[in-house]
C-alpha positions as a printed NumPy array, in Angstrom:
array([[178.336, 126.912,  88.363],
       [175.992, 124.802,  86.833],
       [173.042, 125.524,  89.173],
       [173.933, 129.121,  88.824],
       [173.371, 129.179,  84.707],
       [170.242, 126.903,  85.531],
       [168.877, 129.703,  87.965],
       [169.645, 132.41 ,  85.413],
       [167.762, 130.628,  82.557],
       [164.817, 129.858,  84.888],
       [164.669, 133.676,  85.424],
       [164.973, 134.5  ,  81.713],
       [162.399, 132.017,  80.851],
       [159.77 , 133.191,  83.729],
       [160.418, 136.94 ,  82.604],
       [159.418, 135.848,  79.012],
       [155.971, 134.235,  80.032],
       [152.877, 135.535,  81.376],
       [152.971, 133.347,  84.631],
       [153.344, 134.494,  87.838],
       [156.515, 133.214,  89.115],
       [159.396, 133.323,  91.642],
       [162.684, 132.638,  91.646],
       [164.59 , 131.054,  94.504],
       [168.232, 130.603,  95.117],
       [170.254, 127.24 ,  95.313],
       [172.763, 126.88 ,  98.107],
       [176.247, 125.141,  97.037],
       [176.184, 121.776,  97.553],
       [172.161, 121.219,  98.292],
       [170.786, 117.793,  97.294],
       [167.251, 118.621,  98.518],
       [165.097, 121.566,  98.686],
       [161.798, 122.123, 100.893],
       [158.369, 123.244,  99.171],
       [157.49 , 126.858, 100.644],
       [153.574, 125.805, 100.754],
       [153.476, 121.954, 101.574],
       [156.919, 121.891, 103.314],
       [157.88 , 118.633, 101.486],
       [161.383, 117.827, 100.33 ],
       [162.378, 117.317,  96.727],
       [165.623, 116.434,  95.009],
       [167.614, 119.325,  93.548],
       [166.378, 118.882,  89.545],
       [162.953, 117.337,  90.055],
       [159.69 , 119.023,  89.356],
       [156.702, 119.059,  91.19 ],
       [152.903, 120.468,  91.55 ],
       [152.175, 121.785,  95.294],
       [148.961, 121.84 ,  96.854],
       [148.66 , 125.749,  95.971],
       [148.666, 124.849,  92.165],
       [152.212, 125.927,  91.671],
       [154.477, 124.172,  89.338],
       [157.78 , 124.181,  90.942],
       [161.747, 123.11 ,  91.152],
       [164.23 , 123.913,  93.657],
       [164.815, 127.121,  91.988],
       [161.45 , 128.87 ,  91.901],
       [157.725, 128.151,  91.339],
       [154.975, 129.193,  88.581],
       [151.2  , 129.46 ,  88.563],
       [149.743, 126.264,  86.802],
       [146.425, 127.845,  85.84 ],
       [145.106, 130.626,  83.951],
       [143.732, 133.469,  85.569],
       [140.157, 135.266,  84.643],
       [140.691, 138.915,  84.088],
       [137.237, 139.755,  83.144],
       [134.169, 138.118,  84.831],
       [130.644, 139.117,  84.208],
       [129.064, 140.932,  87.166],
       [126.701, 138.101,  87.951],
       [129.292, 135.438,  87.939],
       [132.186, 134.585,  90.238],
       [135.427, 132.869,  89.712],
       [136.626, 130.209,  92.113],
       [139.824, 128.304,  92.02 ],
       [139.527, 124.391,  91.974],
       [142.811, 123.625,  93.527],
       [142.287, 119.825,  92.538],
       [142.162, 120.467,  88.853],
       [144.464, 123.869,  89.108],
       [141.764, 125.778,  87.063],
       [139.355, 128.676,  87.684],
       [135.67 , 127.658,  87.402],
       [133.448, 130.709,  86.345],
       [129.807, 130.398,  87.732],
       [127.142, 132.315,  88.371],
       [126.772, 133.786,  91.816],
       [123.3  , 132.167,  92.327],
       [124.046, 128.579,  90.828],
       [127.551, 127.066,  91.174],
       [126.532, 124.636,  88.593],
       [125.558, 127.376,  86.216],
       [128.71 , 128.074,  84.113],
       [129.201, 131.884,  82.893],
       [130.129, 132.539,  79.148],
       [131.954, 135.372,  77.915],
       [134.96 , 135.248,  80.384],
       [138.147, 136.617,  79.375],
       [141.348, 134.518,  80.518],
       [144.756, 136.014,  81.215],
       [146.807, 133.79 ,  78.92 ],
       [149.891, 132.065,  79.929],
       [152.811, 131.259,  77.881],
       [154.58 , 128.008,  78.164],
       [157.562, 127.948,  80.202]])
């Protein structure tokens, strides 16, 4: 029952944020769960960030980054999976950062 309440709370919080999230059901008696991306095992109740920049628990995951929504035509947005953030640079020069980029805001979960 405790895990069901936690799962429902997670779903309610996720739906109130602008983050891209998904939920997973806990099976009764579970002590560990497996990350869907990295296939690593984690104790129930723990939190981790996987290699796809998702902040996860055994009940689901949410994006750990904001997403650019409007990128100037001469620029490109690339997700830096080490820093878990988008870098927006000119198409001709990856060191030339672009200005005037609108970002999709994420609310804290």
